[in-house]
Amino acid sequence: MMKFTFKKSIFALTAVCALLLSACGTGTNNDGSDKKKVLNVGTEATFAPFEFMDKGEMTGFDVDLLNALAKEAGYEVKMENTGWDAMFAGLQSEQLDIGIAGITMDEDRKKTYDFSSPYFESISMIVFKEGTDIQNAEDLKGKKVGVQNGTTGQFSAEAVVGKNSSDISKYETAALMFQALQSKNVEAVVTDIAVALEYEKNNPDSGVQTAVDENQFKSEYYGIAFPKGSELRDEFDQALVTLFENGKYEEIYKKWFNNEEPNIEALQN
Ligand code: ARG
């Protein structure tokens, strides 16, 4: 009896110690091994070439970049196609460690989330069916415009046609937005330039055209999102500098953008 209790308390003590240790050690798992910590990552994977599903696998520029960053920083990642709104909710409730989805760092989002340094420059672009009279942003007025809900594409369109305009239709995913264009439920969509160009390239027979308007739309920068106060931010920023310097960022960029050279300096200014 005595022996049993003693054993039990040793067991309890060991368990408490293990718990304490795992709570303190950042890179250590609950089982005490130094297997890498797994980070939960959310995204909205209908946004080629940044994140999209290909034969059931999530792939894209953001996916490659995040994997390379995590490797550099010593983490494993579990990426999930949470959807756009759920990704932000998951970051806020800290159920997610990271959000990566071509997320533009705007002043509003910066209030709620922490962001990495910029890793991509973008601007809004208009995509429309051939034969629609659109030269610039002004021409969106009076037309039916589709956007992905809660994205800078929406904000760009609203800045032209007015907030809450009934001419703007908001879709849950980027894919649904493009479908609305194809099925002629809208006459134009406003989305990020690289996504617009990728769509045009991947749908050569669909007769779509694109227009930019640098007077109306402004440059925006993508960042990786973290819950406010996350310690991961600095680690991932350091890893990003390493990938900028060791050629890995360039390799990933070229893979997804027609072998073009990235302008890393512009991102670092
Ligand atoms: N860059 C834009 C924004 O932050 C659109 C991002 C949409 N991303 C996506 N994976 N659907 O608002």
Short mmCIF file of C-alpha atoms and ligand atoms in Angstrom, two decimals:
data_model
loop_
_atom_site.label_atom_id
_atom_site.label_comp_id
_atom_site.label_asym_id
_atom_site.label_seq_id
_atom_site.Cartn_x
_atom_site.Cartn_y
_atom_site.Cartn_z
CA MET A 1 0.00 0.00 0.00
CA MET A 2 2.72 2.36 1.05
CA LYS A 3 4.77 1.45 -2.00
CA PHE A 4 1.84 2.01 -4.30
CA THR A 5 1.22 5.53 -3.03
CA PHE A 6 4.88 6.37 -3.30
CA LYS A 7 4.99 5.18 -6.88
CA LYS A 8 1.85 7.09 -7.63
CA SER A 9 3.22 10.31 -6.26
CA ILE A 10 6.47 9.90 -8.15
CA PHE A 11 4.36 9.39 -11.23
CA ALA A 12 2.33 12.50 -10.47
CA LEU A 13 5.48 14.49 -9.83
CA THR A 14 7.00 13.36 -13.11
CA ALA A 15 3.83 14.30 -14.92
CA VAL A 16 3.80 17.75 -13.35
CA CYS A 17 7.48 18.27 -14.24
CA ALA A 18 6.88 17.18 -17.81
CA LEU A 19 3.95 19.55 -18.10
CA LEU A 20 5.93 22.43 -16.68
CA LEU A 21 8.82 21.71 -18.99
CA SER A 22 6.66 21.53 -22.05
CA ALA A 23 4.92 24.76 -21.10
CA CYS A 24 8.27 26.54 -20.83
CA GLY A 25 10.19 25.03 -23.72
CA THR A 26 9.02 26.69 -26.92
CA GLY A 27 10.33 24.12 -29.38
CA THR A 28 9.50 21.05 -27.34
CA ASN A 29 6.39 18.95 -27.63
CA ASN A 30 4.27 17.53 -24.83
CA ASP A 31 5.92 14.14 -25.04
CA GLY A 32 9.22 15.77 -24.11
CA SER A 33 10.85 14.94 -27.43
CA ASP A 34 12.38 17.75 -29.41
CA LYS A 35 10.19 17.07 -32.38
CA LYS A 36 9.42 20.38 -34.06
CA LYS A 37 6.43 22.33 -32.88
CA VAL A 38 3.53 22.18 -35.34
CA LEU A 39 1.99 25.54 -36.23
CA ASN A 40 -1.63 25.80 -37.31
CA VAL A 41 -1.97 27.89 -40.43
CA GLY A 42 -5.18 29.16 -42.00
CA THR A 43 -5.75 30.32 -45.58
CA GLU A 44 -8.34 30.74 -48.34
CA ALA A 45 -7.13 28.46 -51.08
CA THR A 46 -8.89 29.68 -54.22
CA PHE A 47 -6.35 32.40 -54.87
CA ALA A 48 -3.93 31.16 -57.52
CA PRO A 49 -1.01 31.57 -57.80
CA PHE A 50 -0.73 32.23 -54.05
CA GLU A 51 -2.79 29.38 -52.62
CA PHE A 52 -5.03 26.97 -54.47
CA MET A 53 -5.95 23.30 -54.61
CA ASP A 54 -4.32 21.15 -57.25
CA LYS A 55 -5.42 17.51 -57.36
CA GLY A 56 -6.44 17.69 -53.73
CA GLU A 57 -3.16 19.27 -52.62
CA MET A 58 -2.75 22.83 -51.47
CA THR A 59 -0.07 24.57 -53.48
CA GLY A 60 1.15 28.01 -54.54
CA PHE A 61 3.64 30.78 -53.85
CA ASP A 62 2.44 31.36 -50.27
CA VAL A 63 2.52 27.62 -49.53
CA ASP A 64 6.12 27.29 -50.74
CA LEU A 65 7.16 30.48 -48.96
CA LEU A 66 5.56 29.49 -45.68
CA ASN A 67 7.09 26.01 -45.79
CA ALA A 68 10.54 27.48 -46.46
CA LEU A 69 10.13 30.04 -43.66
CA ALA A 70 8.94 27.43 -41.18
CA LYS A 71 11.82 25.16 -42.06
CA GLU A 72 14.25 28.02 -41.54
CA ALA A 73 12.67 28.97 -38.22
CA GLY A 74 12.52 25.35 -37.03
CA TYR A 75 8.77 24.66 -37.16
CA GLU A 76 6.41 22.30 -38.87
CA VAL A 77 3.22 23.67 -40.33
CA LYS A 78 -0.26 22.31 -40.78
CA MET A 79 -2.03 24.39 -43.41
CA GLU A 80 -5.77 24.34 -43.59
CA ASN A 81 -8.18 25.87 -46.07
CA THR A 82 -10.20 27.61 -43.39
CA GLY A 83 -11.70 30.27 -45.66
CA TRP A 84 -11.10 34.02 -45.46
CA ASP A 85 -13.29 35.09 -42.53
CA ALA A 86 -12.58 31.99 -40.43
CA MET A 87 -8.87 32.57 -40.90
CA PHE A 88 -9.13 36.00 -39.27
CA ALA A 89 -11.44 34.68 -36.55
CA GLY A 90 -8.99 31.85 -35.86
CA LEU A 91 -6.14 34.31 -35.49
CA GLN A 92 -8.14 36.44 -33.11
CA SER A 93 -9.08 33.48 -30.92
CA GLU A 94 -5.49 32.22 -31.25
CA GLN A 95 -6.67 28.87 -32.54
CA LEU A 96 -4.46 29.62 -35.51
CA ASP A 97 -0.82 30.58 -35.18
CA ILE A 98 -0.50 32.01 -38.66
CA GLY A 99 -2.61 33.30 -41.53
CA ILE A 100 -1.15 33.47 -45.02
CA ALA A 101 -3.45 34.23 -47.94
CA GLY A 102 -2.04 37.12 -49.94
CA ILE A 103 -3.19 39.27 -47.04
CA THR A 104 -2.74 42.98 -47.63
CA MET A 105 -1.43 44.80 -44.58
CA ASP A 106 -3.81 47.70 -44.23
CA GLU A 107 -4.13 50.06 -41.28
CA ASP A 108 -7.34 48.47 -40.10
CA ARG A 109 -5.99 44.92 -40.00
CA LYS A 110 -2.79 46.10 -38.35
CA LYS A 111 -4.88 47.13 -35.36
CA THR A 112 -6.06 43.56 -34.82
CA TYR A 113 -3.17 41.39 -36.04
CA ASP A 114 0.59 41.49 -36.11
CA PHE A 115 2.20 41.21 -39.52
CA SER A 116 5.54 40.06 -40.86
CA SER A 117 7.62 42.36 -43.02
CA PRO A 118 6.23 42.71 -46.54
CA TYR A 119 6.83 39.75 -48.84
CA PHE A 120 4.92 40.78 -51.98
CA GLU A 121 3.77 43.99 -53.67
CA SER A 122 0.33 44.14 -55.24
CA ILE A 123 -2.32 46.50 -56.58
CA SER A 124 -6.00 46.08 -57.49
CA MET A 125 -6.84 45.06 -61.05
CA ILE A 126 -10.10 44.96 -62.96
CA VAL A 127 -11.01 41.79 -64.87
CA PHE A 128 -13.90 41.91 -67.36
CA LYS A 129 -15.34 40.10 -70.34
CA GLU A 130 -14.20 41.17 -73.79
CA GLY A 131 -16.61 43.70 -75.23
CA THR A 132 -17.35 45.39 -71.92
CA ASP A 133 -16.36 49.03 -72.09
CA ILE A 134 -13.82 49.37 -69.30
CA GLN A 135 -10.68 51.45 -69.66
CA ASN A 136 -10.11 52.53 -66.09
CA ALA A 137 -11.62 52.49 -62.62
CA GLU A 138 -14.13 55.25 -63.41
CA ASP A 139 -15.75 52.93 -65.94
CA LEU A 140 -16.83 50.64 -63.11
CA LYS A 141 -19.51 53.18 -62.25
CA GLY A 142 -22.95 51.92 -63.13
CA LYS A 143 -21.66 48.41 -63.82
CA LYS A 144 -22.23 45.24 -61.83
CA VAL A 145 -19.01 44.51 -60.01
CA GLY A 146 -17.99 41.34 -58.18
CA VAL A 147 -15.47 41.19 -55.34
CA GLN A 148 -14.31 38.75 -52.71
CA ASN A 149 -15.99 39.79 -49.48
CA GLY A 150 -13.78 41.69 -47.06
CA THR A 151 -10.82 42.05 -49.39
CA THR A 152 -9.00 45.08 -50.70
CA GLY A 153 -10.66 44.35 -54.06
CA GLN A 154 -13.95 45.23 -52.36
CA PHE A 155 -12.49 48.36 -50.81
CA SER A 156 -11.00 49.45 -54.16
CA ALA A 157 -14.33 48.97 -55.95
CA GLU A 158 -16.22 50.76 -53.19
CA ALA A 159 -13.89 53.73 -53.38
CA VAL A 160 -15.06 54.21 -56.97
CA VAL A 161 -18.75 53.26 -56.97
CA GLY A 162 -19.54 54.06 -53.33
CA LYS A 163 -19.75 51.96 -50.21
CA ASN A 164 -22.84 49.77 -49.91
CA SER A 165 -23.61 50.28 -53.57
CA SER A 166 -26.11 47.67 -54.71
CA ASP A 167 -23.99 47.29 -57.84
CA ILE A 168 -21.35 45.45 -55.83
CA SER A 169 -21.79 41.72 -55.27
CA LYS A 170 -19.62 40.15 -52.59
CA TYR A 171 -18.52 36.54 -52.77
CA GLU A 172 -17.15 34.30 -50.06
CA THR A 173 -14.17 33.08 -52.09
CA ALA A 174 -12.12 34.35 -55.01
CA ALA A 175 -13.27 31.32 -57.01
CA LEU A 176 -16.96 32.24 -56.59
CA MET A 177 -16.16 35.79 -57.66
CA PHE A 178 -14.60 34.57 -60.92
CA GLN A 179 -17.51 32.19 -61.50
CA ALA A 180 -19.88 35.13 -61.25
CA LEU A 181 -17.93 36.85 -64.01
CA GLN A 182 -18.08 33.77 -66.24
CA SER A 183 -21.79 33.28 -65.69
CA LYS A 184 -22.31 37.01 -66.39
CA ASN A 185 -23.81 37.71 -62.99
CA VAL A 186 -21.35 40.57 -62.83
CA GLU A 187 -19.68 42.58 -65.60
CA ALA A 188 -16.32 43.01 -63.89
CA VAL A 189 -14.43 41.87 -60.83
CA VAL A 190 -11.76 43.68 -58.83
CA THR A 191 -8.98 41.58 -57.35
CA ASP A 192 -5.21 41.49 -56.86
CA ILE A 193 -3.07 41.98 -59.96
CA ALA A 194 -1.15 38.69 -59.84
CA VAL A 195 -4.37 36.74 -59.31
CA ALA A 196 -6.09 38.57 -62.17
CA LEU A 197 -3.21 37.86 -64.54
CA GLU A 198 -3.03 34.23 -63.47
CA TYR A 199 -6.75 33.86 -64.11
CA GLU A 200 -6.39 35.40 -67.57
CA LYS A 201 -3.49 33.06 -68.33
CA ASN A 202 -5.30 29.94 -67.09
CA ASN A 203 -8.52 30.72 -68.96
CA PRO A 204 -7.38 31.66 -72.44
CA ASP A 205 -10.69 30.75 -74.05
CA SER A 206 -12.93 32.64 -71.67
CA GLY A 207 -12.38 36.01 -73.34
CA VAL A 208 -11.42 38.05 -70.31
CA GLN A 209 -9.39 41.23 -70.28
CA THR A 210 -7.69 43.19 -67.54
CA ALA A 211 -7.17 46.84 -66.70
CA VAL A 212 -5.09 48.61 -64.07
CA ASP A 213 -5.60 52.17 -62.90
CA GLU A 214 -2.63 53.46 -60.99
CA ASN A 215 -4.26 56.83 -60.44
CA GLN A 216 -7.14 55.25 -58.59
CA PHE A 217 -5.65 52.09 -57.06
CA LYS A 218 -2.60 52.21 -54.82
CA SER A 219 0.24 49.79 -54.11
CA GLU A 220 -0.38 47.32 -51.31
CA TYR A 221 1.88 44.84 -49.57
CA TYR A 222 1.24 41.29 -48.41
CA GLY A 223 2.29 40.18 -44.96
CA ILE A 224 1.95 37.00 -42.93
CA ALA A 225 -0.58 37.52 -40.13
CA PHE A 226 -0.12 36.48 -36.50
CA PRO A 227 -2.25 36.92 -33.41
CA LYS A 228 -1.35 40.20 -31.67
CA GLY A 229 1.75 39.77 -29.52
CA SER A 230 2.83 36.48 -31.12
CA GLU A 231 6.49 35.66 -30.62
CA LEU A 232 6.53 33.98 -34.00
CA ARG A 233 6.55 37.29 -35.82
CA ASP A 234 10.21 38.07 -35.12
CA GLU A 235 11.30 34.52 -35.86
CA PHE A 236 9.53 34.54 -39.21
CA ASP A 237 10.87 38.00 -40.03
CA GLN A 238 14.38 36.76 -39.42
CA ALA A 239 13.72 33.72 -41.57
CA LEU A 240 12.39 35.98 -44.34
CA VAL A 241 15.61 38.01 -44.34
CA THR A 242 17.55 34.76 -44.64
CA LEU A 243 15.45 33.60 -47.61
CA PHE A 244 15.87 37.02 -49.26
CA GLU A 245 19.64 36.68 -48.85
CA ASN A 246 20.21 33.01 -49.64
CA GLY A 247 18.27 32.96 -52.91
CA LYS A 248 15.41 30.78 -51.69
CA TYR A 249 12.82 33.59 -51.98
CA GLU A 250 14.03 34.28 -55.51
CA GLU A 251 13.76 30.60 -56.39
CA ILE A 252 10.16 30.42 -55.16
CA TYR A 253 9.27 33.70 -56.87
CA LYS A 254 10.66 32.57 -60.19
CA LYS A 255 8.84 29.26 -59.94
CA TRP A 256 5.46 30.96 -59.63
CA PHE A 257 6.04 34.09 -61.71
CA ASN A 258 7.31 33.02 -65.11
CA ASN A 259 10.93 33.02 -64.10
CA GLU A 260 10.81 36.78 -63.38
CA GLU A 261 13.28 38.38 -60.99
CA PRO A 262 11.75 39.59 -57.74
CA ASN A 263 12.46 43.16 -56.61
CA ILE A 264 13.55 42.36 -53.08
CA GLU A 265 14.97 45.82 -52.46
CA ALA A 266 11.59 47.41 -53.10
CA LEU A 267 10.09 45.14 -50.43
CA GLN A 268 12.73 46.07 -47.89
CA ASN A 269 12.32 49.84 -48.21
N1 ARG B 1 -4.88 41.04 -50.91
C1 ARG B 1 -6.29 41.11 -50.76
C2 ARG B 1 -6.66 41.44 -49.33
O1 ARG B 1 -5.90 41.25 -48.46
C3 ARG B 1 -7.01 39.84 -51.19
C4 ARG B 1 -6.54 38.60 -50.53
C5 ARG B 1 -7.46 37.42 -50.80
N2 ARG B 1 -6.83 36.23 -50.47
C6 ARG B 1 -7.33 34.99 -50.67
N3 ARG B 1 -6.59 33.96 -50.37
N4 ARG B 1 -8.53 34.85 -51.17
O2 ARG B 1 -7.72 41.89 -49.07
#
